[in-house]
CSV table of C-alpha atoms in Angstrom, one decimal:
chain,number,residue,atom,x,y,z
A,1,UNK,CA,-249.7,62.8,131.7
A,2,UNK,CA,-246.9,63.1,128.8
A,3,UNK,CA,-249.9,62.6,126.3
A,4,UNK,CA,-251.3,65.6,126.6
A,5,UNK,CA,-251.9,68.4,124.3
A,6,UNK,CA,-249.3,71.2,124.4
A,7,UNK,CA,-250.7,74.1,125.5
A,8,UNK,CA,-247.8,76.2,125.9
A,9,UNK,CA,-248.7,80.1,125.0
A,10,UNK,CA,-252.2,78.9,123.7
A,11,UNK,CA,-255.1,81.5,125.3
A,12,UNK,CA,-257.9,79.4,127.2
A,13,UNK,CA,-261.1,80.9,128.5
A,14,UNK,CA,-262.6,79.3,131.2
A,15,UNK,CA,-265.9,80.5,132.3
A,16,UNK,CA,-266.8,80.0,136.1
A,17,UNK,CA,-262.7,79.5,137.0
A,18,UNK,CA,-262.9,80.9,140.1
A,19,UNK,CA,-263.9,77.6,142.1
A,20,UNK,CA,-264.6,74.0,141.5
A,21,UNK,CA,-263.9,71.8,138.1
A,22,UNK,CA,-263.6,75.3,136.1
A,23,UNK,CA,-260.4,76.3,139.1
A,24,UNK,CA,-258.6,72.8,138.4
A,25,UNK,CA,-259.1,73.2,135.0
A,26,UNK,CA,-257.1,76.8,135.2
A,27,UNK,CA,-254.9,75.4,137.2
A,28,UNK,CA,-254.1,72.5,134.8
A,29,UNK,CA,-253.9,74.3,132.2
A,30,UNK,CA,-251.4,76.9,133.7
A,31,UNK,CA,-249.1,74.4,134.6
A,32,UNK,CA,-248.5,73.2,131.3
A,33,UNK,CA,-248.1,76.8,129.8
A,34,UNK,CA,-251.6,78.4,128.5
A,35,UNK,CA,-252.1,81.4,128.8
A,36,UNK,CA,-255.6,81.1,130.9
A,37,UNK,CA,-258.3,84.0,131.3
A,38,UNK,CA,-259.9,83.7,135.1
A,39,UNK,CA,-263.8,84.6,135.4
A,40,UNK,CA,-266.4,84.5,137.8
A,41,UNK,CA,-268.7,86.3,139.3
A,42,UNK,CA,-266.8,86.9,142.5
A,43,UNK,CA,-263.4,89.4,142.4
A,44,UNK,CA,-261.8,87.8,145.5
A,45,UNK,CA,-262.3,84.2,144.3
A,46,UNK,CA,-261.0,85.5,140.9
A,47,UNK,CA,-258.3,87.1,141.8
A,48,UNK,CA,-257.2,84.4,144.2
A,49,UNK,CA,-256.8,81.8,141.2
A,50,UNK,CA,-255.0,84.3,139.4
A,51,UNK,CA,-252.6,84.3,141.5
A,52,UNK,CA,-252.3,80.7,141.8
A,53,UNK,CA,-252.1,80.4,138.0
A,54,UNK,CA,-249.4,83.2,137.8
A,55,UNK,CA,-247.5,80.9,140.6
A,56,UNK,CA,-247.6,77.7,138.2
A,57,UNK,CA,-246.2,80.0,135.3
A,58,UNK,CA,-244.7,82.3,133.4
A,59,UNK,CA,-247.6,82.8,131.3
A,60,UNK,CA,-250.1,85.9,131.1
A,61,UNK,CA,-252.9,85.5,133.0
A,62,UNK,CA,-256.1,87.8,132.5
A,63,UNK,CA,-258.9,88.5,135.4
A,64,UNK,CA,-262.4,89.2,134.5
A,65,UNK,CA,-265.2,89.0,136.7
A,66,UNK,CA,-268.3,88.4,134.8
A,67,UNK,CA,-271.3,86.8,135.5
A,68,UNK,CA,-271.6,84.5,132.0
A,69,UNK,CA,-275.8,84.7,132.8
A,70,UNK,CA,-275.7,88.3,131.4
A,71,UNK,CA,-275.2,89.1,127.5
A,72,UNK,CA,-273.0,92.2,128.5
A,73,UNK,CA,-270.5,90.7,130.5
A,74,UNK,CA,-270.3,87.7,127.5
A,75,UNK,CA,-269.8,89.9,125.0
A,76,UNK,CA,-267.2,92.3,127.6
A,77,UNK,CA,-265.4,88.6,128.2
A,78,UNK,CA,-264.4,88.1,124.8
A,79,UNK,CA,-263.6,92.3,123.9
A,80,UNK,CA,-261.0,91.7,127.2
A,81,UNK,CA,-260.1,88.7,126.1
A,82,UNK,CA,-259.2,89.7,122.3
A,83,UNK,CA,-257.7,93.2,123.4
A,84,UNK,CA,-255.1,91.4,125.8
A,85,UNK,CA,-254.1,88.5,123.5
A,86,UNK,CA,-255.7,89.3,120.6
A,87,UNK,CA,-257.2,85.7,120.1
A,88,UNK,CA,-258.8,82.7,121.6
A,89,UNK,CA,-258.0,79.5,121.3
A,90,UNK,CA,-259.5,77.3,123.7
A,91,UNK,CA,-263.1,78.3,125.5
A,92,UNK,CA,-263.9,75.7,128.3
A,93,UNK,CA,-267.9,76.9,129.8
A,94,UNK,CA,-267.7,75.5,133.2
A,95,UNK,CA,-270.1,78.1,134.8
Protein backbone atom coordinates (compact mmCIF):
# COMPACT_ATOMS: atom_id res chain seq x y z
CA UNK A 1 0.00 0.00 0.00
CA UNK A 2 2.87 2.58 -1.07
CA UNK A 3 -0.12 5.06 -1.86
CA UNK A 4 -1.05 5.75 1.25
CA UNK A 5 -1.11 8.85 3.30
CA UNK A 6 1.89 9.38 5.58
CA UNK A 7 1.04 9.28 8.88
CA UNK A 8 4.17 9.35 10.46
CA UNK A 9 3.96 11.46 14.02
CA UNK A 10 0.32 12.58 13.05
CA UNK A 11 -2.13 12.01 16.39
CA UNK A 12 -5.29 9.75 15.44
CA UNK A 13 -8.17 9.20 17.69
CA UNK A 14 -10.00 6.25 17.25
CA UNK A 15 -13.03 5.76 19.25
CA UNK A 16 -14.08 2.04 20.06
CA UNK A 17 -10.19 0.83 19.28
CA UNK A 18 -10.23 -1.75 21.56
CA UNK A 19 -11.75 -4.59 19.20
CA UNK A 20 -13.09 -5.03 15.74
CA UNK A 21 -12.69 -2.42 12.51
CA UNK A 22 -11.78 0.47 15.18
CA UNK A 23 -8.46 -2.28 16.56
CA UNK A 24 -7.31 -2.76 12.77
CA UNK A 25 -7.65 0.57 12.21
CA UNK A 26 -5.11 1.31 15.36
CA UNK A 27 -3.14 -1.13 14.28
CA UNK A 28 -2.85 0.22 10.74
CA UNK A 29 -2.28 3.18 11.58
CA UNK A 30 0.61 2.37 14.07
CA UNK A 31 2.42 0.62 11.63
CA UNK A 32 2.88 3.39 9.44
CA UNK A 33 3.90 5.79 12.29
CA UNK A 34 0.73 7.79 13.94
CA UNK A 35 0.73 8.40 16.96
CA UNK A 36 -2.81 6.55 17.85
CA UNK A 37 -4.97 7.24 21.08
CA UNK A 38 -6.72 3.63 22.16
CA UNK A 39 -10.36 3.92 23.67
CA UNK A 40 -13.00 1.76 24.77
CA UNK A 41 -15.03 1.06 27.25
CA UNK A 42 -13.07 -1.92 28.49
CA UNK A 43 -9.35 -1.37 30.36
CA UNK A 44 -8.12 -4.88 29.55
CA UNK A 45 -9.16 -4.81 25.87
CA UNK A 46 -7.57 -1.28 25.83
CA UNK A 47 -4.65 -1.87 27.16
CA UNK A 48 -4.09 -4.97 25.18
CA UNK A 49 -4.08 -2.96 21.81
CA UNK A 50 -1.88 -0.57 23.31
CA UNK A 51 0.51 -2.77 23.64
CA UNK A 52 0.17 -4.18 20.22
CA UNK A 53 0.44 -0.68 18.78
CA UNK A 54 3.56 0.16 20.97
CA UNK A 55 5.00 -3.25 19.34
CA UNK A 56 4.44 -1.96 15.67
CA UNK A 57 6.19 1.42 16.67
CA UNK A 58 8.14 3.84 18.04
CA UNK A 59 5.34 6.10 18.32
CA UNK A 60 3.43 7.46 21.60
CA UNK A 61 0.60 5.66 22.21
CA UNK A 62 -2.18 7.13 24.68
CA UNK A 63 -4.91 4.74 26.61
CA UNK A 64 -8.21 6.03 27.55
CA UNK A 65 -11.08 4.03 28.43
CA UNK A 66 -14.15 5.95 27.77
CA UNK A 67 -17.40 4.97 26.97
CA UNK A 68 -18.06 7.68 23.80
CA UNK A 69 -22.19 7.22 24.91
CA UNK A 70 -21.45 9.68 27.76
CA UNK A 71 -20.69 13.59 27.25
CA UNK A 72 -18.11 13.39 30.13
CA UNK A 73 -15.84 10.89 28.97
CA UNK A 74 -16.08 12.76 25.22
CA UNK A 75 -15.17 15.79 26.48
CA UNK A 76 -12.26 13.87 29.09
CA UNK A 77 -11.15 12.10 25.52
CA UNK A 78 -10.23 15.11 23.84
CA UNK A 79 -8.72 17.12 27.41
CA UNK A 80 -6.31 13.59 27.51
CA UNK A 81 -5.91 13.72 24.23
CA UNK A 82 -4.73 17.60 23.83
CA UNK A 83 -2.74 17.44 27.25
CA UNK A 84 -0.53 14.45 25.94
CA UNK A 85 0.05 15.75 22.25
CA UNK A 86 -1.30 18.83 22.36
CA UNK A 87 -3.41 18.30 19.10
CA UNK A 88 -5.45 16.14 17.01
CA UNK A 89 -5.18 15.45 13.79
CA UNK A 90 -7.11 12.59 12.60
CA UNK A 91 -10.56 11.39 14.70
CA UNK A 92 -11.83 8.05 13.17
CA UNK A 93 -15.58 7.20 15.36
CA UNK A 94 -15.66 3.60 15.11
CA UNK A 95 -17.70 3.04 18.40
Amino acid sequence: MSNCKDFNGKVVLITGSSSGIGREIALYLSSLGAQVVITGRDEERVQIVAEKCRELSQQKVLEVVADVNRYDDIERLIYETIDEFGKLDVLVNSA
